[in-house]
Amino acid sequence: MTISQAHKRYEFKRQLEEMRRKTGKGTELISLYIPYDKLISDVTAQLRAEHGQAANIKSKSTRTNVQSALESVLARLSYYNKPPERGFVIFCGKLELGGHRTTLDTIIIEPPEPITSYKYHCDSSFYLEPLEYMLVEQKTFGLLAVDRREATVGLLRGKVIEARKRMTSTVPGKQRQGGQSAKRFQQLRLIAIHDFYKKIGNGASEIFLSVDHKDFEGVLIGGPSPTKEEFFEGEFLHHELQKKIIGLFDVAYTDESGLHELVDAASDALQDLDVIKQKKIMQRFMQELVSDGGLVAYGDQQVRENLAMGAVGTLLISEDLRQVRADIRCQNCDYTRKDTREYGSYDFEEKCPLCSSDLKIVDTVDVVDELTELCDQMGTGVEFISTDFEEGDQLMRAFGGIAAILRYNAGV
Ligand code: ZN
């Protein structure tokens, strides 16, 4: 993932988090998923029908709220001739703001992945599953289910399994036919097995190498024992792929259903991959931290100073970091300064140190936006670290959610 992809993903994730917190009083929040190829006129026709049906809703407030939400969505749709290229989602409804206050809000999201099916949904919370599903990373894995008789090669893209090639062998069974010597039979059998493994290795390598290597995460091999172990140890895959084998998994079938069995069997290992990568980075950070002259910085200020010097090799940002950089100015003189503040805490009362007039926050920028952009410009790597594991949690709680592994010690 490039920085801007990682950053977009982070932003999208946060947008969903905000949507998840929004609730209405009754069944009156509308979620409308519109694929790119849907006719807007079909959508408006259905919404008008829903508007008519809403007249039957018993609760007066729910009825009014659903109808005004539908009117608001229809008004928004009138600006579109056709959906945007990946489709879009419209969320609308009367939202609770706390303290008995409500507001009719319309939020339009153009998702990072295409919307594939049309959906109208009305409930007390917004329907977010299809968008949440997009957060699951679309990595590609090579799949191979193998025994001595049959092998199937496939790809796992995101959550979709594609069977690509099935191969069968002419390896004779264990029972020799009359007239053959036992020794000769055994030799022929081993040669046939070896040839079949070679054929599988070549066939699988061709398919796996056809995937853009930056999207290709690794190879999963399934099969009965000891076949898969034999195949692995014999190094029948291309040497680049051999290095990318993630694991061997027990699987009973070696046809297409074996690929599904393989993905199930490997699911824990796959979920751990991202965390393993993040863990390694955090462990490196911790090692540097405890060593003499360790190349680390942490906390907003120290990391910023190192960034400004160009000393940061990798910036580590907690996925839970929610802060803004506030631009603070004096209302009277030229005094200005920048502060990092928690999201939403904009109440501010302070006097100018130069002229004692009121200071004011004139602008805020999301800290993650600001820092990733800075890193982008300077060619510095950024890693987003989840709080789902111990060291990741420590990054958030002990180091303020921001840390860096340094290129050199800038002495700040
Ligand atoms: Zn001043």
XYZ file of C-alpha atoms and ligand atoms in Angstrom:
413
model
C 0.000 0.000 0.000
C 1.245 3.483 -0.780
C 0.977 6.235 1.811
C -1.943 7.907 0.115
C -3.802 4.595 -0.164
C -3.152 3.899 3.500
C -4.267 7.388 4.318
C -7.462 7.151 2.259
C -8.231 3.896 3.960
C -7.697 5.511 7.335
C -10.003 8.401 6.426
C -12.677 6.081 5.146
C -12.440 4.013 8.302
C -12.898 7.114 10.416
C -15.838 8.265 8.313
C -17.518 4.914 8.966
C -16.775 5.202 12.667
C -18.608 8.520 12.734
C -21.545 7.063 10.823
C -21.752 4.179 13.274
C -22.234 6.583 16.179
C -25.222 8.322 14.594
C -28.643 7.176 15.770
C -32.235 8.208 15.272
C -35.275 7.902 17.511
C -37.337 5.398 15.573
C -37.038 3.420 12.364
C -36.340 6.521 10.350
C -32.744 6.602 9.154
C -32.397 5.980 5.440
C -29.420 4.286 3.801
C -29.457 4.203 0.033
C -26.819 2.279 -1.945
C -26.738 3.201 -5.618
C -24.443 1.323 -8.054
C -22.850 3.270 -10.926
C -25.094 1.678 -13.546
C -28.409 2.355 -11.775
C -30.752 4.848 -13.421
C -31.397 7.825 -11.158
C -34.974 7.904 -12.488
C -35.545 4.350 -11.182
C -34.257 5.396 -7.782
C -36.473 8.472 -7.571
C -39.499 6.406 -8.646
C -38.874 3.965 -5.819
C -38.319 6.717 -3.282
C -41.608 8.364 -4.264
C -43.338 5.023 -3.728
C -41.663 4.722 -0.312
C -42.819 8.241 0.472
C -46.417 7.220 -0.311
C -46.162 4.078 1.812
C -44.665 6.017 4.703
C -48.101 7.652 5.087
C -49.179 4.394 6.772
C -46.583 4.657 9.568
C -48.504 4.871 12.860
C -46.163 7.072 14.885
C -46.644 10.642 13.737
C -43.070 11.716 14.423
C -41.578 8.679 12.664
C -43.894 9.269 9.709
C -42.923 12.924 9.422
C -39.231 12.167 9.843
C -39.163 9.384 7.246
C -41.049 11.522 4.779
C -38.856 14.562 5.232
C -35.749 12.374 4.957
C -37.069 10.955 1.674
C -37.782 14.462 0.412
C -34.272 15.509 1.305
C -32.766 12.508 -0.531
C -34.939 13.232 -3.581
C -33.752 16.830 -3.555
C -30.127 15.666 -3.482
C -30.689 13.176 -6.284
C -32.039 15.930 -8.515
C -28.441 17.183 -8.846
C -27.310 13.944 -10.466
C -27.812 12.848 -14.076
C -26.138 9.564 -13.285
C -24.257 8.042 -10.343
C -20.486 8.690 -9.981
C -18.073 6.099 -11.383
C -18.059 3.784 -8.362
C -21.644 4.556 -7.384
C -22.507 6.282 -4.121
C -24.313 5.961 -0.827
C -26.749 8.485 0.597
C -27.464 8.462 4.316
C -30.262 10.657 5.564
C -32.387 11.081 8.666
C -33.137 13.004 11.786
C -30.134 12.472 14.029
C -29.998 12.790 17.775
C -27.473 15.354 18.896
C -28.001 14.759 22.625
C -29.971 16.938 25.013
C -33.235 16.393 23.034
C -31.760 18.210 20.079
C -32.041 16.688 16.605
C -31.023 17.653 13.108
C -31.995 16.411 9.671
C -28.723 15.460 8.070
C -27.789 14.120 4.638
C -24.391 12.517 4.116
C -23.133 11.347 0.741
C -20.255 8.903 0.527
C -18.418 7.983 -2.641
C -16.770 4.714 -1.609
C -13.250 3.505 -2.452
C -14.639 0.327 -4.070
C -17.606 0.070 -6.433
C -21.089 -0.390 -4.998
C -22.323 -3.622 -6.533
C -25.964 -3.842 -5.525
C -28.784 -1.392 -5.064
C -30.246 -1.205 -1.589
C -32.839 0.924 0.172
C -32.753 0.473 3.931
C -34.698 2.230 6.681
C -33.810 1.562 10.321
C -32.907 3.239 13.617
C -29.231 3.177 12.638
C -27.486 3.443 9.287
C -26.784 0.321 7.277
C -22.992 0.199 6.881
C -22.040 -3.443 6.236
C -21.255 -3.120 2.502
C -18.936 -0.184 3.235
C -17.344 -1.926 6.203
C -16.669 -4.882 3.957
C -14.574 -2.593 1.742
C -12.175 -2.060 4.621
C -11.111 -5.664 4.336
C -7.995 -5.384 2.274
C -8.038 -6.693 -1.267
C -4.839 -8.689 -1.145
C -4.118 -11.599 -3.438
C -2.916 -15.002 -2.296
C -1.910 -18.018 -4.340
C -3.833 -21.169 -3.463
C -2.722 -24.700 -4.111
C -4.478 -27.883 -3.044
C -2.344 -30.896 -3.798
C -2.156 -34.661 -3.420
C -0.515 -37.326 -5.580
C -3.538 -37.739 -7.823
C -4.885 -34.294 -8.339
C -4.033 -30.638 -7.778
C -5.992 -27.418 -8.101
C -4.448 -23.960 -8.385
C -6.382 -20.819 -7.594
C -6.225 -17.259 -6.350
C -7.791 -15.595 -3.358
C -8.541 -11.954 -4.207
C -10.017 -10.104 -1.259
C -12.612 -12.617 -0.210
C -13.190 -14.137 -3.633
C -11.741 -17.542 -4.496
C -11.008 -18.185 -8.166
C -10.096 -21.703 -9.261
C -7.683 -21.350 -12.195
C -6.270 -24.748 -13.090
C -6.865 -28.371 -12.214
C -4.284 -31.068 -12.911
C -4.475 -34.838 -12.554
C -1.685 -37.368 -12.495
C -1.075 -40.791 -13.920
C 0.706 -41.827 -10.748
C -0.120 -45.507 -10.284
C -1.809 -46.616 -7.077
C 0.088 -48.394 -4.366
C -0.901 -51.846 -5.607
C 1.409 -53.097 -8.314
C 0.143 -55.202 -11.142
C 1.342 -58.753 -11.653
C 4.590 -59.240 -13.550
C 6.348 -56.070 -12.284
C 9.116 -56.349 -9.771
C 8.349 -54.581 -6.509
C 11.499 -52.512 -6.760
C 10.902 -51.414 -10.343
C 7.296 -50.578 -9.532
C 8.358 -48.429 -6.617
C 10.910 -46.571 -8.776
C 8.379 -45.858 -11.507
C 5.917 -44.653 -8.953
C 8.404 -42.214 -7.396
C 9.363 -40.871 -10.817
C 5.718 -40.345 -11.689
C 5.090 -38.527 -8.408
C 8.123 -36.312 -8.964
C 6.998 -35.501 -12.503
C 3.541 -34.636 -11.278
C 4.932 -32.297 -8.585
C 7.052 -30.626 -11.246
C 4.023 -30.136 -13.458
C 2.070 -28.674 -10.533
C 4.964 -26.396 -9.611
C 5.263 -25.051 -13.147
C 1.509 -24.618 -13.602
C 1.075 -22.883 -10.252
C 4.143 -20.661 -10.699
C 2.876 -19.432 -14.041
C -0.450 -18.402 -12.530
C 0.986 -16.856 -9.372
C 3.673 -14.913 -11.243
C 1.016 -13.430 -13.525
C -0.327 -11.468 -10.535
C 1.201 -8.009 -10.095
C 3.869 -8.740 -7.492
C 3.037 -5.771 -5.281
C -0.491 -7.149 -4.762
C 0.700 -10.700 -4.235
C 0.953 -11.520 -0.556
C 1.970 -15.154 -0.522
C 1.139 -18.789 -1.190
C -1.037 -21.160 0.827
C -0.552 -24.879 0.280
C -3.168 -27.415 1.315
C -3.378 -31.154 1.082
C -3.072 -34.353 3.043
C 0.153 -35.262 4.834
C 2.807 -36.003 3.751
C 2.061 -34.830 0.192
C 2.025 -31.102 0.883
C 5.210 -31.391 2.975
C 6.888 -33.328 0.147
C 5.818 -30.699 -2.346
C 7.085 -27.891 -0.108
C 10.432 -29.524 0.670
C 11.042 -30.462 -2.961
C 10.931 -26.732 -3.884
C 8.815 -27.238 -6.974
C 7.567 -23.656 -7.066
C 9.522 -20.818 -8.681
C 12.200 -19.718 -6.188
C 10.587 -16.286 -5.693
C 7.302 -17.981 -4.802
C 8.956 -20.610 -2.656
C 10.070 -17.744 -0.383
C 6.501 -16.491 -0.181
C 4.902 -19.662 1.137
C 2.878 -18.628 4.171
C 2.039 -22.067 5.456
C 0.927 -25.652 4.892
C -2.610 -26.586 5.879
C -4.450 -29.886 6.234
C -7.098 -30.164 3.557
C -9.013 -33.301 2.545
C -10.084 -32.336 -0.979
C -7.884 -31.255 -3.859
C -10.554 -30.170 -6.343
C -12.105 -26.683 -6.289
C -13.776 -27.384 -2.944
C -10.280 -27.999 -1.564
C -9.449 -24.342 -2.265
C -12.367 -23.235 -0.082
C -11.310 -25.680 2.592
C -7.785 -24.261 2.362
C -8.913 -20.651 2.822
C -10.980 -21.692 5.855
C -8.055 -23.589 7.327
C -5.710 -20.632 6.773
C -8.068 -17.898 7.958
C -6.373 -17.384 11.317
C -2.973 -17.200 9.684
C -4.286 -14.659 7.144
C -5.852 -12.438 9.782
C -2.612 -12.426 11.691
C -0.476 -11.306 8.734
C -1.220 -7.615 9.027
C -0.855 -7.687 12.783
C 2.410 -9.624 12.467
C 3.807 -6.903 10.223
C 2.690 -4.179 12.623
C 4.059 -6.146 15.567
C 7.473 -6.418 13.934
C 7.617 -2.666 13.416
C 6.578 -1.980 17.008
C 9.118 -4.495 18.297
C 11.818 -2.722 16.340
C 10.693 0.544 17.878
C 10.814 -0.948 21.397
C 14.298 -2.384 20.818
C 15.595 0.975 19.629
C 13.901 2.632 22.577
C 15.778 0.609 25.192
C 19.155 0.637 23.446
C 21.769 3.355 24.054
C 21.365 6.165 21.539
C 18.322 4.341 20.149
C 17.010 5.814 16.949
C 13.510 6.683 18.101
C 11.305 9.642 18.813
C 7.825 9.738 20.270
C 5.095 12.172 21.154
C 3.781 14.970 18.988
C 6.488 17.549 19.565
C 9.580 15.352 19.388
C 8.349 13.582 16.265
C 7.553 16.892 14.567
C 11.023 18.242 15.273
C 12.611 15.131 13.800
C 10.317 15.257 10.791
C 11.333 18.841 10.146
C 15.006 17.777 10.194
C 14.314 14.963 7.745
C 15.501 12.484 10.371
C 12.423 10.239 10.407
C 12.742 6.924 8.589
C 9.336 5.521 9.459
C 6.492 7.362 11.118
C 4.224 5.220 13.303
C 0.674 6.478 13.781
C -1.893 4.772 15.982
C -5.152 4.041 14.184
C -6.906 5.462 17.250
C -5.201 8.851 17.042
C -7.849 11.577 16.833
C -6.202 14.968 17.040
C -6.159 18.261 15.231
C -3.449 20.810 14.647
C -4.901 24.167 15.601
C -3.756 27.461 14.131
C -3.942 29.972 16.990
C -3.760 33.705 16.483
C -3.947 36.864 18.493
C -6.932 39.061 17.658
C -4.830 42.159 18.084
C -1.136 41.646 17.252
C 0.929 39.318 15.028
C 1.333 36.568 17.611
C 0.589 33.094 16.205
C 1.315 29.524 17.246
C 0.263 25.972 16.426
C -1.034 23.491 18.978
C -2.030 19.861 18.807
C -5.411 19.303 20.458
C -7.843 16.443 20.996
C -10.551 16.179 18.372
C -13.555 18.343 19.231
C -11.911 20.240 22.108
C -11.965 23.683 20.544
C -13.118 25.639 23.594
C -10.297 27.995 24.081
C -9.669 30.871 26.438
C -6.203 32.269 26.573
C -4.599 35.658 26.456
C -1.847 36.676 24.074
C 1.573 36.585 25.826
C 2.563 39.752 23.960
C -0.426 42.049 24.198
C -2.909 40.237 26.498
C -5.706 40.335 23.903
C -7.802 37.208 23.256
C -6.252 34.367 21.342
C -8.437 32.471 18.891
C -8.316 29.197 16.955
C -8.624 30.307 13.350
C -8.165 26.947 11.631
C -7.804 23.234 12.409
C -6.291 20.430 10.349
C -6.503 16.748 11.180
C -3.103 15.694 12.547
C -3.020 12.479 10.530
C -3.838 14.370 7.312
C -1.170 16.891 8.069
C 1.574 14.418 8.991
C 0.944 11.952 6.161
C 1.051 14.782 3.666
C 4.317 15.963 5.144
C 5.741 12.434 4.962
C 4.556 12.107 1.380
C 6.480 15.226 0.431
C 9.622 14.070 2.217
C 9.476 10.452 1.061
C 9.107 9.203 4.618
C 7.283 5.913 5.200
C 4.120 5.867 7.324
C 2.716 2.848 9.147
C -0.702 2.838 10.735
C -0.682 0.689 13.857
C -3.836 -0.843 15.302
C -4.477 -1.010 19.045
C -5.563 -4.655 18.808
C -2.255 -5.980 20.149
C -0.187 -5.102 23.178
C 2.579 -3.020 21.601
C 0.032 -1.240 19.404
C -2.006 -0.367 22.453
C 1.151 0.951 24.118
C 1.828 3.212 21.145
C -1.522 4.884 21.780
C -1.448 4.993 25.557
C 2.225 5.396 26.458
C 3.569 7.309 23.453
C 0.648 9.549 22.551
C -0.225 7.645 19.383
C 2.740 9.036 17.455
C 6.264 7.677 17.237
C 9.101 7.410 14.773
C 12.010 5.183 13.925
C 14.803 7.545 12.948
C 17.347 7.486 10.148
C 19.897 9.197 12.341
C 20.016 10.987 15.641
C 19.308 14.640 14.974
C 19.823 15.496 18.615
C 16.438 17.112 19.172
Zn -1.258 39.764 20.806
